[in-house]
Every structure is written in C-alpha cells, then in structure tokens.
C-alpha cells in the first residue's frame, strides 16, 4: 500500500518518524513507524473503515484519536476491544477488525504490578493547567506526582502550531507546542515524578480515615501497573471534551472531530483527507482550518450557523486571505458516500435556524471537520462526588469551586478547562493559584505562597476583563457564590 | 394526585411493580409510590439472574414455589407484549472436592422434589460443553448441570419493570415516581392513609415493598421488622460473543447479558453496617474478580466498564417476609428478598395477589409471615441464622 | 456495508436521534432514564459523546431549562480497565465512595 497520506513537508513542524515496522491487518502487510499508533498507521496506509457498528452495521473509522470514543476497537494480538488509536504499532502485530462484539481473548495471562504512592499533591492531567500547578507546587516545596494518560505531555498545547493569544507572562506569542516544551523544561528543574500513559480510573477514599486515594493504571507494552495513589491534595486538570453534532449519516468515516484531526496531522504527520469542509467558525474551527492548509489539505469552506464569526478576526482573516470562504448562516444538509465521505451538501438557514430550500450547494470534499464547541471533561470530579452546577458561560456542567479552585470536597481542586471552558493563559493562572493555595495551606513557605497566589489572582482578574473572557468571569462568580452557599449549608 | 386508593404499594422495584401489575389486572384500584425512579433500588443494580431459589431445599413447598416463579418469567414476554431481554441459559455449578458431597445431596433433593433431570458432569465433560472454563488448573471435581428446562435465565431489570408498569397502567394502576412516602397514618389500630412529599392518599391497605428501606417504612406504621439493609457489589465488562453457559462457583455468580456484556458479583452473606451509601467500592469485588479470572483466565484481558453497589434487605433466616402483620391488619409486607428478589418476584406477586383478592393463604405463607420472628416462634422454620 | 440516512447519537450502542426523541415523548425525561431505557451511554465509551447531546435534546423537547437536566451518574472506573488489573487492588481498601 502507498503511504500517500503522510505529510513530508510542513512549514512549522518537523516530523521525526521512528524506525519502520511491519504488522498485519486482515492478513495484509501494513507499514508504520515506531511510536505511531496502530490506527494512525492504518489510516496512513489508506484504511478508513475501522469497524462495523453493533446494531446497524454502519462503517465507522478514526474519530477522537485519544482513546475516548471507541470507534477504533479491534482485536490486537488476540485481545478484543483494543483501542487502536492509543496502542503503539509494533513489529509483527496481528490486527483484525472485530464485528460488533469481541471473541474471548486468546491470552490467558495478564501481567500486573501494583505500586503504592504517597504524595502531598497528585495532579491529574498535564495540559497548561496541570503543568503550571506542578511547577508552582514543586517550586514551593510540595511533593507532587503528575499523571497524564497521553503518551506526550502538554495536553492541548502539543497539537497547536499557531502562536497563542493571551497574556505575555503566560507565553502568548509562542506556538502551542513550544509553550509545552518550555513548561516541561521548567518542571524538570524541580524534583518529582511525572508519569505518561497513566489514566486516573477512579476515586476510592480509605473507608476508615476518609483519606483521598486515586487509582490509576499505566500501560507499558503488554503489561500494566496499577497505582494506588494516596494524596493529601488532588488537582484535577482533565481539560475538555469536544461536542458532537447530530446530522444524517454522521457516523461515516471522513467526519471527524477537531481534536482527532489535529492528532493525526500535528502529532503523527498524517493528512486526514484531501478536501475539507469545516463546520463551526469559532476559534477551534478557524485555527484547525489554517492547520489543515499548512498540512497541505484544501479547505473548501467553513460553515457557521450563527450570523457572526465566533472566533478571533485574526484567525478568520488568515483563512480569508488564503481564499477560504466563511459562510455564515449555513449548515450541513447531507453527506454523500458509502464507505467514507465523498461529498457534502450545505444549505443556508433563516433566522429561525430553518433550512431555506433551493439554497443547497454541493461540496466536493472527503473530510468533514466538526468544531462546534467544547464542554468540561468532568467524569473525574463527578465520580469523586464533587457537587456540580450548570453554568452556560463555562460551557455547561462544571464542578462547583471557589476562588482557590477548591471543590466541595475538601482537598480536591480543579483548574483549567475542567472548571469551565476558557483558554490557556487563564488555565495556567488557575494552576498557579491552586499550587500556591495548597502550599499556603500546608504551611510551606506561607508568605511566598501567599504572594504567588495574590499576584496570580490579580493577573487573572485583569485578563478576565477582556471582551472574550467577560462571560467566563461572570460564570466563575456564580460558581463561587454557589460554593459559599454549599459551605454555609454544611455548617 | 389521587385522593384515595384501595391498595397502596410503597416501592417501585421488581417486587412492587410485579404486585402492581398482578393486582391491577384483577381490577384492584392500585397506587404505587416510588421515591426515586422505577428500579432505582436493588432491582436496577442487580445481576437479574433468574434461578430456582429453593430448588435444592428439602422443603418441597418452597422448591415448587421457586420453580413457579422462574417458569412464570419464561412466559412474561408474551404475556406483557414486551421484549425484556429474557435470555434462558444452560447452567453449570462448578463443584470443588469439599463441596462434592453437598452438591450430590442437593441434586438428589432437586430431582425428588421437582422431578427435574440433573446431570453431574466430570471435568472432561465440562471441557466439552464450556471449553473456556479452566478445569485443569482449578480444584474441579465436576459440575452440577441443569439444562433445557427454561429455569435458569436472565432479563433486563429496567425493561422488565417497564413492561410490568406499562401493563399495570393500562389496567388502571396509578404510578407516582419521585414521590417519597414520609408517614403512614394509623388510627385506632387501623391504617387510614399515607403522607408523601407530593400529598396525602387515603387507604386502608398498604403494601410495604420498599426493599432495603422496608424496616424504615414499617416503622412509620409503628411496626418493627427484622430486615437489614446490606450492600452488594457488581461489575460489568465490555460485550463479548456468546458464551453458552451461565456459571457459578460457590457464592460467585456471573451471567452474560443479551448484548454480550458479562455481569458478575458475589453473594457475600456478610451483613455489613446498615448504611445507604451506594457509590462504588472495590474491596468486596476482589473475590469475584479473582475467582472469575481463575476459572475463565481469558477474561483477565477483558475490560470492566462499570462497577456499582446496591442494597438488599436480609432477614435472620434468609427467607422473605410476606403477608399480613398480626398487630396491624392493613399492613402487608412484601420484603426481605435478600439476593434473590428478582428470581422470586413472580411468585411474590402471585402470593400477595392471592392474599388480597382471594384471601388465600398457602402453607408457605405461614413460613413467610412476620410472626416467625417472635420469640415463641423462633424455631419455627428451623432456619435461624446469626443475627447481630 | 450498510449505509443509510440515520443520525446517530450514541455510537457505541447505535442509538438514533429519532429513538431518543421518541423516548422523550414517551416520558423518559432524565439522562438516567434514557440511559436505562435505550442503553444509550452504556457502551465502551461510557457515554462521553452522547450524554451532552441527549441532555440538550431533553431540554429542547421538554422546554425545561438546561440546568434542570442533570447529567447521569458517573461510575468508576472512568476508563475501561482490564478485569485482571482491577483484581490487583490491595485488600486493605475495603470501601470506596
Ligand atoms: C484548536 C484549539 C486552539 C486553541 N488555541 C488557543 C490559543 O490560541 N490561546 C489560548 O490561550 N488557548 C487556546 N486554546 C484553548 C486551550 O488549549 C485550552 O484552554 C487549554 O489547553 C486548557 O488547558 P487544560 O490544562 O485545562 O486542559 P488540556 O490542555 O486539555 O489538558 C488536559 C490533560 O488531561 C489529561 N487527562 C484527561 N483525563 C485524564 C485521566 N482520566 N487520567 C489522566 N490524564 C487525563 C489529558 O490527556 C490532557 O493531557 C485552543 C484550543 C483548541 C482546541
Ligand atoms: C449487586 C446485586 C446483585 C443482585 N443479583 C441478583 C440476581 O442475580 N438475581 C436475583 O434474583 N436477585 C438479585 N439481587 C437481589 C435483588 O436485586 C433484590 O432482591 C430485588 O431487586 C428486590 O426488589 P424489591 O422490589 O423488593 O426492592 P428494591 O428494588 O430495592 O425496591 C424498593 C424500592 O422502594 C423505594 N422506597 C424505599 N423507601 C421508600 C419510601 N419511603 N417511599 C417511596 N419509595 C420508597 C426505593 O426507592 C426502591 O426503589 C441482587 C442485588 C444486588 C444488590
Ligand atoms: S477511541 Fe480510538 S478513535 Fe476514539
């Protein structure tokens, strides 16, 4: 098979592919590279259909690319329901598609090591919020363990090739992946453990003492490590999930979320398609549109249901300059294709969001990118039992938290997108506030800690005066009021 | 909300819903009140395995009653016009050397009481019908094999409750969910009505089908009953292709749902602290996880998707409490269903309906009456267990 | 390969938008009820993709404000974990949340 989908030249990124490897898919040979996931290698070789759905037998393919959606489940070396998008491809692997349900695994053993950890601070997630919380808490003398389920630390940052907006102090002006590199270098100045490919799987406090305890699982090749993490404080910075969009045939391979597309092209250097249609003109849609152009994909149009562009004008003009039309008050009507997308029909809509017949337009595309907003990724705080509230300004349901970012469970904190959708600068500031607040509480360097916290708070409030973050500021105040109510109620 | 009712059922689990269906089918003016949503108690959290609970009991009456409940389940889909994901399955109970004697006796009893043919399989024969069970590396002397009797099965508890309630409503029953019963009004030794968070309903007959909460409900009417809530745990895996046998080893149970997921847990018989904290707990799942992995080693590599806890109501002698209360005639108990309430539900519904509609009391109703716990009746059924 | 015009909300269990709307009409108006009635959100992805959409549809269809439509219960494990790994937890931890 030809590797026509691989990006060989990119204006910003330089892909260092590992050694070539070969594995088997449906008994055919597939070539991939070391450090590449099975799904990415398959995609690069032109395999677009990964499974048939359970009930209707629909073709489905790559979607989230980060092990969350289950669209890529296959039988790998005799083990059913393997998430191939996060499983590295290895020499000689046997990969088979599985129809709906898995057969029993062939393997009769599983290698698991158990390890117990005791730390003052456990940080779950290593995006800008988690990394900054880590840097601050370590700087102030706390023993800190950071875990992230991704193989590469940095959260959203590593997938971004554009120069960030936000505050200079928080590295605005640099490209996302560069910010991640700088922050990681800073973190390395202090002692502490950092684990990748490690998923937090649940909060299980000690029965007698009520002490915090999280379970996490690290996967290493074919074996597992089960971590029982006893922590005095927990900072959850699990980021955000993408919103989906319901429309006819939305299951077809070729329709992907923005994150999945970014993972393919900016992490693995694989072109997600050749001609794209983007749904949603918020910052994510606009930025990924530009990234698609950088990767050599033709972008046919961006459609947006609203009457205005939600994202920054800088990003919109960049696309416009390159000849990409941004069609306001338009939506997707139909998708063409049997095994994967071969075209789409878009349509104009009126002020009541109803399609106007006769305005249909055919689009010759093989990629439809959905960028219709994010919601906080709250499974971890909600499973732990943190109280929640619906705050439209923060993107939906979020854990209730106070100015120190503490939830309604004492010693459990949140920071970044999981506490309300915002942006990277404020995520870092929130991370810094939590780190300092914990150090202050644990009476380590109380004066220094307080100073760090106060100055971060001042800066945060300043940033939130900008037009884009005003709503977030209002949402955060609602949350803090609710937190106070909950605490008064307790007493 | 309705102002009066002939009969009010408290609790919308499998017991309450089956009773509501059976009563309304016989034109009894029935109201069911549930504090959460239907099946939100033990029912929706159960493994919903259906088996002949007292199949190996020396008492023939009990054995037959259990069998009648499982047989009724087999007819339920047709009767209710609903897919409840009823999945009959052949059944294997794996027997270890220490248990061999016990199982041989139990088998003989079952055959005598119920006339069912039961086989005893040798390890090689187990391999033939269920090759995924690792008989070589486990202390297996044989298995107790029940097949083709449409006795052992499973069903989806939510769909079952939904089917029952849809039919009950059609027959005129009124169902109030998200409505908690807060008090039972008793005047001059007679029930006059109930108070709920949504208003008052007059009645002279209250059925307590509140499962793990049944002693709290009985207390509202001034009656003390010895049911205790205790927690049980279960987990479910990702779906797998069909494995042709339901299997069990000792107190560990597992079954495959219609969609291929394996659901499993352990009958602990350990009475834990009475408390109603239903969130996840892993400790008690260690034994079922280990045992299942030991007997079907391949499952070690299959993912668990969720685990949870639920509350059962246990009695000192492990038999349910069914029937009228001597001191307060209008209070009818339908609780104490322990870890078998799903299987028992169809018999349960019939016993209560016979009592209310026809004033019929069979011999087993005597076993099940609350009075057996009064001091002078203690040795009544000869089944007294240690009670904290 | 079976391709048709269906709009899918829950990809793991293959539940369509039509089915969700019908269930809401029948009176299943909470996320937990829809989950139990249709199995939406009970599959391998643990409801990550479909639940926010389902809550939105309930709000649209019933006219109830979004804050009244509660998210379904989040249960551990929050990621699928092999049975053999779950079985390794230390015995001391007898109770969780
Ligand atoms: C296309 C795009 C462009 C953007 N551009 C900008 C910009 O120009 N300027 C700007 O300021 N912001 C921008 N943002 C927003 C910014 O990226 C986010 O606000 C920021 O990354 C949030 O940081 P975070 O640390 O909260 O979460 P994330 O960066 O999302 O990190 C969360 C981390 O948690 C990990 N995690 C989740 N669950 C678990 C678990 N169970 N166990 C272990 N680890 C877990 C994840 O793997 C991930 O690494 C952009 C976002 C997108 C999508
Ligand atoms: C993990 C687990 C696995 C199990 N597996 C099986 C199995 O495989 N097979 C089997 O046969 N059995 C099994 N069981 C047992 C079975 O689930 C129960 O015996 C059965 O569901 C009991 O049904 P019920 O209707 O009596 O009680 P429940 O289902 O508990 O219903 C009682 C209802 O009463 C309501 N209620 C309580 N107080 C009030 C009030 N004041 N006002 C209004 N409503 C109130 C509650 O909300 C609840 O919904 C299992 C149980 C558990 C926990
Ligand atoms: S889980 Fe692999 S593509 Fe989403």
Coordinates of C-alpha atoms in Angstrom, one line a residue, chain B residues 37 158-159 162 235 257 259 261 275 279-281 283-284 286 289-290 293 299-300 302-307, chain C residues 28 36-37 39 42-44 46 75-77 80-84 86-89 91 93-97:
Chain B
X37 CA -37.3 6.3 39.6
X158 CA -35.2 -2.0 33.6
X159 CA -37.1 -3.4 30.7
X162 CA -41.1 -1.0 32.4
X235 CA -19.5 -5.1 37.8
X257 CA -26.4 -10.2 29.2
X259 CA -25.9 -7.8 24.4
X261 CA -21.7 -8.0 28.4
X275 CA -26.0 2.2 55.7
X279 CA -21.3 4.7 45.5
X280 CA -18.5 2.5 44.1
X281 CA -16.4 0.3 46.3
X283 CA -12.7 -4.2 48.1
X284 CA -15.6 -6.5 48.0
X286 CA -11.8 -8.6 44.7
X289 CA -12.9 -10.8 40.1
X290 CA -10.2 -13.3 41.2
X293 CA -10.3 -14.8 36.3
X299 CA -11.4 -12.8 31.0
X300 CA -8.4 -11.2 32.7
X302 CA -11.4 -8.1 29.1
X303 CA -12.2 -4.6 30.2
X304 CA -14.5 -3.7 33.1
X305 CA -16.7 -0.8 32.1
X306 CA -18.5 0.0 35.4
X307 CA -19.0 -1.3 38.9
Chain C
X28 CA -38.3 9.4 29.7
X36 CA -31.7 2.7 31.2
X37 CA -34.5 2.7 28.6
X39 CA -28.9 1.7 26.7
X42 CA -23.8 2.3 28.5
X43 CA -21.3 1.2 25.9
X44 CA -17.5 1.2 25.6
X46 CA -19.0 5.3 28.8
X75 CA -19.4 5.4 37.9
X76 CA -15.9 4.1 38.3
X77 CA -13.8 3.0 36.5
X80 CA -12.3 0.8 30.8
X81 CA -9.8 -1.3 32.8
X82 CA -8.9 -5.0 32.3
X83 CA -10.5 -7.3 34.8
X84 CA -7.1 -8.7 35.7
X86 CA -8.9 -4.4 38.8
X87 CA -8.3 -7.6 40.6
X88 CA -4.9 -6.4 41.8
X89 CA -6.0 -3.7 44.2
X91 CA -7.1 -5.9 50.2
X93 CA -9.1 -0.8 50.6
X94 CA -12.4 -2.2 51.6
X95 CA -14.6 0.7 50.8
X96 CA -14.7 3.5 48.2
X97 CA -17.0 6.4 47.7

